[in-house]
mmCIF file of C-alpha atoms in Angstrom:
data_model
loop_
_atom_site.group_PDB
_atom_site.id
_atom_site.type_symbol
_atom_site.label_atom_id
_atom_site.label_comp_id
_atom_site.label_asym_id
_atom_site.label_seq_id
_atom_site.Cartn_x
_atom_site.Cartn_y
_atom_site.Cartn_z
ATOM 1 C CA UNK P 163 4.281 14.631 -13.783
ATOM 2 C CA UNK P 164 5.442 14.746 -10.491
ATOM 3 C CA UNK P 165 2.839 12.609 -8.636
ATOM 4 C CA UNK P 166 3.084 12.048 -5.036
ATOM 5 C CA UNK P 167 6.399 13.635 -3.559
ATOM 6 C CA UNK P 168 8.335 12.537 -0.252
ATOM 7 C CA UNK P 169 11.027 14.303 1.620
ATOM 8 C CA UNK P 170 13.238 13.401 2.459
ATOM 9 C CA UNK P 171 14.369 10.049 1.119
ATOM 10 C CA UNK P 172 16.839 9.369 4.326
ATOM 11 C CA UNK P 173 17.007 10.318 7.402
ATOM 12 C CA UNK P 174 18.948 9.214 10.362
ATOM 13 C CA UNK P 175 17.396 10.292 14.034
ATOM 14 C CA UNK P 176 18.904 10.171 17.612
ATOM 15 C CA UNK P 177 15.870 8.750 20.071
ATOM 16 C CA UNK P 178 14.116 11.836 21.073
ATOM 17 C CA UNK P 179 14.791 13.971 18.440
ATOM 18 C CA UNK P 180 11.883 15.256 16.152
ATOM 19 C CA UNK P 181 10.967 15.008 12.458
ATOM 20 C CA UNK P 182 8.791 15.693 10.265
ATOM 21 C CA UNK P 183 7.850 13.764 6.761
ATOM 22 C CA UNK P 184 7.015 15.873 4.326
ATOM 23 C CA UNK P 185 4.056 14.587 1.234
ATOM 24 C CA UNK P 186 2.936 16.102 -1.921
ATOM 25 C CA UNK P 187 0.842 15.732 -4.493
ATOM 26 C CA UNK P 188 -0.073 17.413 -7.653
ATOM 27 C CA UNK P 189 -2.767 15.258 -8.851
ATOM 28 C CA UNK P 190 -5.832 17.048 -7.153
ATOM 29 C CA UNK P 191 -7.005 14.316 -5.224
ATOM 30 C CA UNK P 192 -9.290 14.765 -2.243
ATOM 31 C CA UNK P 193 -7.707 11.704 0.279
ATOM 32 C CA UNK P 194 -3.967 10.779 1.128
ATOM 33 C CA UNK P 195 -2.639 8.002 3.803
ATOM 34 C CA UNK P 196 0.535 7.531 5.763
ATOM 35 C CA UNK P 197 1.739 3.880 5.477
ATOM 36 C CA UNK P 198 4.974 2.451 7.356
ATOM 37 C CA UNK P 199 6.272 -0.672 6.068
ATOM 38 C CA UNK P 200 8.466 -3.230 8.109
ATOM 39 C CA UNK P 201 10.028 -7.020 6.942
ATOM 40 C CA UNK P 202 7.276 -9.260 7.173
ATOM 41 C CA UNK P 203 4.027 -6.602 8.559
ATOM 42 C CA UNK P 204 3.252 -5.456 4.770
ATOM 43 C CA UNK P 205 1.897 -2.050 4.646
ATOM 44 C CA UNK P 206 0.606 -0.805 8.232
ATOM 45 C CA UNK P 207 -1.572 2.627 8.065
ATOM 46 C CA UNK P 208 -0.655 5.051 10.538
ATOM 47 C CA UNK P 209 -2.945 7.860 9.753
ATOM 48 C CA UNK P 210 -5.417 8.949 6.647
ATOM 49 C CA UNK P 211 -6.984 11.999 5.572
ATOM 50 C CA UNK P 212 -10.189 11.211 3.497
ATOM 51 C CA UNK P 213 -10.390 15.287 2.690
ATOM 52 C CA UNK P 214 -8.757 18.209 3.520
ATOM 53 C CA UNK P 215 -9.443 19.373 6.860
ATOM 54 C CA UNK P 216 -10.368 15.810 8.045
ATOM 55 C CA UNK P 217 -7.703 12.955 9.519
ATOM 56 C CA UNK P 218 -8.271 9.692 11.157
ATOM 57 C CA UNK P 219 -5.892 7.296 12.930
ATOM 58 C CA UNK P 220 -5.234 4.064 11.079
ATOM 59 C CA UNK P 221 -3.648 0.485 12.489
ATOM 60 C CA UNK P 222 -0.784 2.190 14.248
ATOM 61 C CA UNK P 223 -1.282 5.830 15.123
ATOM 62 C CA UNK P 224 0.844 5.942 18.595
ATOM 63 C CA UNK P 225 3.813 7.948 18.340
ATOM 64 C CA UNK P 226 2.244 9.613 15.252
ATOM 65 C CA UNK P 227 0.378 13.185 14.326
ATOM 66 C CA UNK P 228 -0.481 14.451 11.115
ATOM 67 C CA UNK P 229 -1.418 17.545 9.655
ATOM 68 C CA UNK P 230 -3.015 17.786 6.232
ATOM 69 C CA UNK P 231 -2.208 21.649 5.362
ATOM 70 C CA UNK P 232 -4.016 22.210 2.474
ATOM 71 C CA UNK P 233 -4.946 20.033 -0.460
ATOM 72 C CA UNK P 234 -1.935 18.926 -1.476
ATOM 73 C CA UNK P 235 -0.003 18.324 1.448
ATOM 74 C CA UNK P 236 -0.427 15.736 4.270
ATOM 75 C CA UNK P 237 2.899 15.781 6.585
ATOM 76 C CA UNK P 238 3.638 13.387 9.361
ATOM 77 C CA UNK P 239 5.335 14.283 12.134
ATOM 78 C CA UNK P 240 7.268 12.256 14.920
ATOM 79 C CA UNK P 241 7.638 13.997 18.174
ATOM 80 C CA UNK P 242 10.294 12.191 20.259
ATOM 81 C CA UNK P 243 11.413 9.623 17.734
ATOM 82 C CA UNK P 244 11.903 6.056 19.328
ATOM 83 C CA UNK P 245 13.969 2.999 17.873
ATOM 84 C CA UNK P 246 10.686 0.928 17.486
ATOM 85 C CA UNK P 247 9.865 3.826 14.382
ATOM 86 C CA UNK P 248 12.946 2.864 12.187
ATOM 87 C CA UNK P 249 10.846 1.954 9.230
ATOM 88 C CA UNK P 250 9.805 2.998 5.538
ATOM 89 C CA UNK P 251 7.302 5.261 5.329
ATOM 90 C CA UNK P 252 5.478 5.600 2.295
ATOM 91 C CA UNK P 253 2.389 8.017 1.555
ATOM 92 C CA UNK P 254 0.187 7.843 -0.922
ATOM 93 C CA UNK P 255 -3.004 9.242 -2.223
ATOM 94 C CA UNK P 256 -6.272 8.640 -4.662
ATOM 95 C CA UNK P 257 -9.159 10.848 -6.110
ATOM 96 C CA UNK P 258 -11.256 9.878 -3.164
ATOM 97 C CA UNK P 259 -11.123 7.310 0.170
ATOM 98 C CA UNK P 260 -13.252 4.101 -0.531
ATOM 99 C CA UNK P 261 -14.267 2.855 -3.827
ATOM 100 C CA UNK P 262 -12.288 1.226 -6.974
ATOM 101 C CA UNK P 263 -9.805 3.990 -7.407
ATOM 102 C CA UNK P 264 -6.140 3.311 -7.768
ATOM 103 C CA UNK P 265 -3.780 4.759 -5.219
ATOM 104 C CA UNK P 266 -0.337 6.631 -6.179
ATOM 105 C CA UNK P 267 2.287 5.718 -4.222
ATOM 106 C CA UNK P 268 5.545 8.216 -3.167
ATOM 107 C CA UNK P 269 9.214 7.086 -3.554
ATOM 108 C CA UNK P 270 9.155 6.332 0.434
ATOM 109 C CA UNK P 271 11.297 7.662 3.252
ATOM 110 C CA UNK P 272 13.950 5.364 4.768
ATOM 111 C CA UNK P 273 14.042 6.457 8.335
ATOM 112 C CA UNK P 274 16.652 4.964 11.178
ATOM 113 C CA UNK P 275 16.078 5.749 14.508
ATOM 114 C CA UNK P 276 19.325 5.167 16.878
ATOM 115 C CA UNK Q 115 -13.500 -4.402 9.430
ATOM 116 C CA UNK Q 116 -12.104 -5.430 6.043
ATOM 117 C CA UNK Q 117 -8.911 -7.404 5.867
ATOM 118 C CA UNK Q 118 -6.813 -9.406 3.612
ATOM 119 C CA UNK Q 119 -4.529 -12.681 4.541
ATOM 120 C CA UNK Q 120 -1.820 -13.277 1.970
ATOM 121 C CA UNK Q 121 -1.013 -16.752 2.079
ATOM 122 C CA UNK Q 122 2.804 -17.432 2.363
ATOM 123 C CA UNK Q 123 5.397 -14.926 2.867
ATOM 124 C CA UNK Q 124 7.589 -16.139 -0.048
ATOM 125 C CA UNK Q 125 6.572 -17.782 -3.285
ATOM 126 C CA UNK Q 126 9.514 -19.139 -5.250
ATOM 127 C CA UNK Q 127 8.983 -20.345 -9.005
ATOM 128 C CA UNK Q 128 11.622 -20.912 -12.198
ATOM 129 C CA UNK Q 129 11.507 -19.208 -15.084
ATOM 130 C CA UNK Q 130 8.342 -20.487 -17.164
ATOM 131 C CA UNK Q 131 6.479 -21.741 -14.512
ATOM 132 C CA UNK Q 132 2.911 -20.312 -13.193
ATOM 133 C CA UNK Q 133 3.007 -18.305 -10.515
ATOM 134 C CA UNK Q 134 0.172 -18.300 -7.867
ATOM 135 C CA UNK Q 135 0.010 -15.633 -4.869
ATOM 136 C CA UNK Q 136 -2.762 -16.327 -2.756
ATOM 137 C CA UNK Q 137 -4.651 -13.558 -0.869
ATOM 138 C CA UNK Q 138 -8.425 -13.992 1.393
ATOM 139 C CA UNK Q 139 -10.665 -11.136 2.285
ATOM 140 C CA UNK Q 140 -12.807 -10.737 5.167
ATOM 141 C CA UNK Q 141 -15.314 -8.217 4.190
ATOM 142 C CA UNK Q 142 -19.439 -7.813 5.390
ATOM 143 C CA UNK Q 143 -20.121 -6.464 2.178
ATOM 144 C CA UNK Q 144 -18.550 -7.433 -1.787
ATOM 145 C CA UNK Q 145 -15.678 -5.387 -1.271
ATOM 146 C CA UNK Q 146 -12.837 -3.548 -3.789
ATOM 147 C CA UNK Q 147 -9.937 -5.467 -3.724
ATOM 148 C CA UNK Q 148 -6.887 -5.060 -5.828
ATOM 149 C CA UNK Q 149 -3.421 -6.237 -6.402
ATOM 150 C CA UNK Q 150 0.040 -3.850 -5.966
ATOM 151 C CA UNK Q 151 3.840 -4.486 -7.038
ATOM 152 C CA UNK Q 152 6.629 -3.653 -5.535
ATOM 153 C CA UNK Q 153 9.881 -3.578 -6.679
ATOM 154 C CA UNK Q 154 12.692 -3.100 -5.025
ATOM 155 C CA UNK Q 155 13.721 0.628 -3.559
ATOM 156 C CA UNK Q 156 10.401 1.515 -5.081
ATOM 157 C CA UNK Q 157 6.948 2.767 -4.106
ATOM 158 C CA UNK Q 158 4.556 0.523 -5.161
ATOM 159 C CA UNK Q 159 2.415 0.512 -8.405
ATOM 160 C CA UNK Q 160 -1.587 -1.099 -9.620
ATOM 161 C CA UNK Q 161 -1.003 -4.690 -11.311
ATOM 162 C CA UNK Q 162 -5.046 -5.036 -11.093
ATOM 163 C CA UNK Q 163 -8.559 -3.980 -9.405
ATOM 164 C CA UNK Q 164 -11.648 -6.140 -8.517
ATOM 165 C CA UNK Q 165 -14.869 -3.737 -9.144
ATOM 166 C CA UNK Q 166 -17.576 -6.363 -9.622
ATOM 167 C CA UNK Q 167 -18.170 -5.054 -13.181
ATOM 168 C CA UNK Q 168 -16.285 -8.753 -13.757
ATOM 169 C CA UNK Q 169 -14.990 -11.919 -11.506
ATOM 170 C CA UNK Q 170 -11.397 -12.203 -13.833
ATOM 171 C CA UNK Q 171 -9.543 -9.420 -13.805
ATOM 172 C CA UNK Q 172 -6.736 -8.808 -16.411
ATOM 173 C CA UNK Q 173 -4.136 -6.726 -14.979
ATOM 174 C CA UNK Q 174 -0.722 -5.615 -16.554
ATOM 175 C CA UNK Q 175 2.665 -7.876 -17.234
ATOM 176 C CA UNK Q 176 0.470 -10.504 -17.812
ATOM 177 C CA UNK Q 177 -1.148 -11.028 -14.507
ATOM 178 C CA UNK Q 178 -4.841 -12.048 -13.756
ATOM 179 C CA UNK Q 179 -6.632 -12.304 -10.179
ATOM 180 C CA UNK Q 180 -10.247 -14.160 -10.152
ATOM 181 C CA UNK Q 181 -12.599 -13.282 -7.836
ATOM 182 C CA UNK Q 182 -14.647 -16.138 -5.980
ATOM 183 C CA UNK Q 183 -17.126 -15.036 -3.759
ATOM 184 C CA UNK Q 184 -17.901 -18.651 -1.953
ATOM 185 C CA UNK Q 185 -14.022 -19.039 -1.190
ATOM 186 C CA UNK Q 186 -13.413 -15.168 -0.525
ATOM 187 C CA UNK Q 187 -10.448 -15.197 -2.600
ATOM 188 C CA UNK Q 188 -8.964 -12.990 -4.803
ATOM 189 C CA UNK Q 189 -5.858 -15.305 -6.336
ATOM 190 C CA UNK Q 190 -3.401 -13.754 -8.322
ATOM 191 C CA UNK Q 191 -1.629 -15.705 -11.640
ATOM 192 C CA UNK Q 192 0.665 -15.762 -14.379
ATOM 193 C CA UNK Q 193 0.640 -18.616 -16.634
ATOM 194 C CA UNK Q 194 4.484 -18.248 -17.431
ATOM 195 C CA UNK Q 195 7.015 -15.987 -15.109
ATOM 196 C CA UNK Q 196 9.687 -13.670 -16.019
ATOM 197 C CA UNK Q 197 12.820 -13.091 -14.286
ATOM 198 C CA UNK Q 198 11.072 -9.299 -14.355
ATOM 199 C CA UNK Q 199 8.263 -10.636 -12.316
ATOM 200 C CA UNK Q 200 10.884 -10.734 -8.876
ATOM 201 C CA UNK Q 201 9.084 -8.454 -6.605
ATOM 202 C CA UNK Q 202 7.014 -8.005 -3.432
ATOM 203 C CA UNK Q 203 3.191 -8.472 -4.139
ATOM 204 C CA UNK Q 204 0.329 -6.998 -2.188
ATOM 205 C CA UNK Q 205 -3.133 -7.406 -2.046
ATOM 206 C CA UNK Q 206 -5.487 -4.829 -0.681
ATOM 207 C CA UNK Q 207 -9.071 -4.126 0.370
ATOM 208 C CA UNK Q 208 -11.092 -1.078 0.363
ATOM 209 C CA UNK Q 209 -14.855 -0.560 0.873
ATOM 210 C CA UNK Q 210 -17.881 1.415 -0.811
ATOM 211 C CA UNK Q 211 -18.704 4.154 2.030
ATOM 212 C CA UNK Q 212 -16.713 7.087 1.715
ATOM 213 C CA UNK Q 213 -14.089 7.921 3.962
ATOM 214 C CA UNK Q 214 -13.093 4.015 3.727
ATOM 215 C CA UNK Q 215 -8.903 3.456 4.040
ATOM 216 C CA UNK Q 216 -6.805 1.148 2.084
ATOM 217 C CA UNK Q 217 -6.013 -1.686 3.841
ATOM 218 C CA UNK Q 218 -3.142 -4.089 2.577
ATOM 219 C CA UNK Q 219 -1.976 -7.547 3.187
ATOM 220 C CA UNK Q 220 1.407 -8.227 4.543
ATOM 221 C CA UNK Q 221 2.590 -9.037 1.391
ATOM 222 C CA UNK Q 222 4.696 -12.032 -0.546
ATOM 223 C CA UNK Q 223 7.899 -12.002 -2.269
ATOM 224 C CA UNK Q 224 8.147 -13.440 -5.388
ATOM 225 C CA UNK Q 225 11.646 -14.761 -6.389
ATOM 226 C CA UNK Q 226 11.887 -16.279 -9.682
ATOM 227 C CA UNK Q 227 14.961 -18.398 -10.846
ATOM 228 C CA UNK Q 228 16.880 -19.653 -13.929
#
């Protein structure tokens, strides 16, 4: 099973430039969430979509839009990348938003912003 | 708003010994709280979830978090740790209405020695 899937893995920006991360998921579940992590912040959420057709900013949104396309996809988008955005950016989702249920985490996207 | 404090940035232990990552929540209401590994390059994966159905939680590798209301705690252990057990370790909170996000901790490494 393929679980959550992030593209890409790398990427290397010039300030300015635009990007957009790229999530997955195969498991049917109604809520996913953009998380960046940085040395010593943990996990900081940027944006979450509790069900398709709904998103709400999390800790960090500035800088930051999202679009959740369907079901299965939740993308993130940067539109002038700046330096302070270098950061691992991991997206995961669960069955619903709130509750016990376990979230599945993607392989993460290294991003370097110069 | 829920929260979590992890306690300590860095927990080092030898081989054998118990490990202890501490992690508080702030929550208005008995909230979900559960402990994630990380290792490194990875995404990160359930060790363990608080759901009130019982206050000591048995999680996998090993690893047990109690849950003490009066202290609002949520401790994580391992009587004896494994080289293995090296990782980053993050608690998390989430709450009962729907729609709620995941919020995480800013995390602890573990680094276990010979």
């Amino acid at each position: 099973n393929a679980g959550v899937t992030q593209t890409p893995k790398f990427q290397v920006l010039k300030t300015g430039q635009s990007m957009t991360l790229q999530c997955a998921q195969d498991m049917n579940h109604n809520s996913m969430y953009w998380y960046r992590q940085d040395p010593g912040m943990g996990l900081r959420l940027i944006y979450y979509s509790a069900s398709e057709g709904t998103t709400d900013k999390g800790e960090v949104p500035n800088g930051y839009n999202v679009s959740r396309l369907n079901k299965r996809e939740f993308s993130l988008r940067l539109e002038s990348a700046a330096p302070s955005q270098t950061s691992v950016y991991f997206c995961a989702s669960v069955p619903r938003a709130g509750g016990a249920t376990e979230a599945f985490f993607g392989q993460g996207t290294r991003l370097t912003v110069v | 708003a829920q929260s979590v404090t992890q306690l300590g940035s860095h927990v080092s232990v030898s081989e054998g010994a118990l490990v202890l990552l501490r992690c508080n929540y702030s929550s208005s209401v008995p909230p979900y709280l559960f402990w994630y590994v990380q290792y490194p390059n990875q995404g990160l994966q359930l060790l363990l979830k608080y759901t009130s159905a019982a206050t000591l939680v048995k999680g996998i590798n090993g690893f047990e978090a109690e849950f003490k209301k009066s202290e609002t705690s949520f401790h994580l252990t391992k009587p004896s740790a494994h080289m293995s057990d090296a990782a980053e370790y993050f608690c998390a909170v989430s709450g009962d209405q729907a729609g709620t996000a995941l919020i995480f901790g800013k995390g602890t490494t573990l680094s276990v020695s010979s």
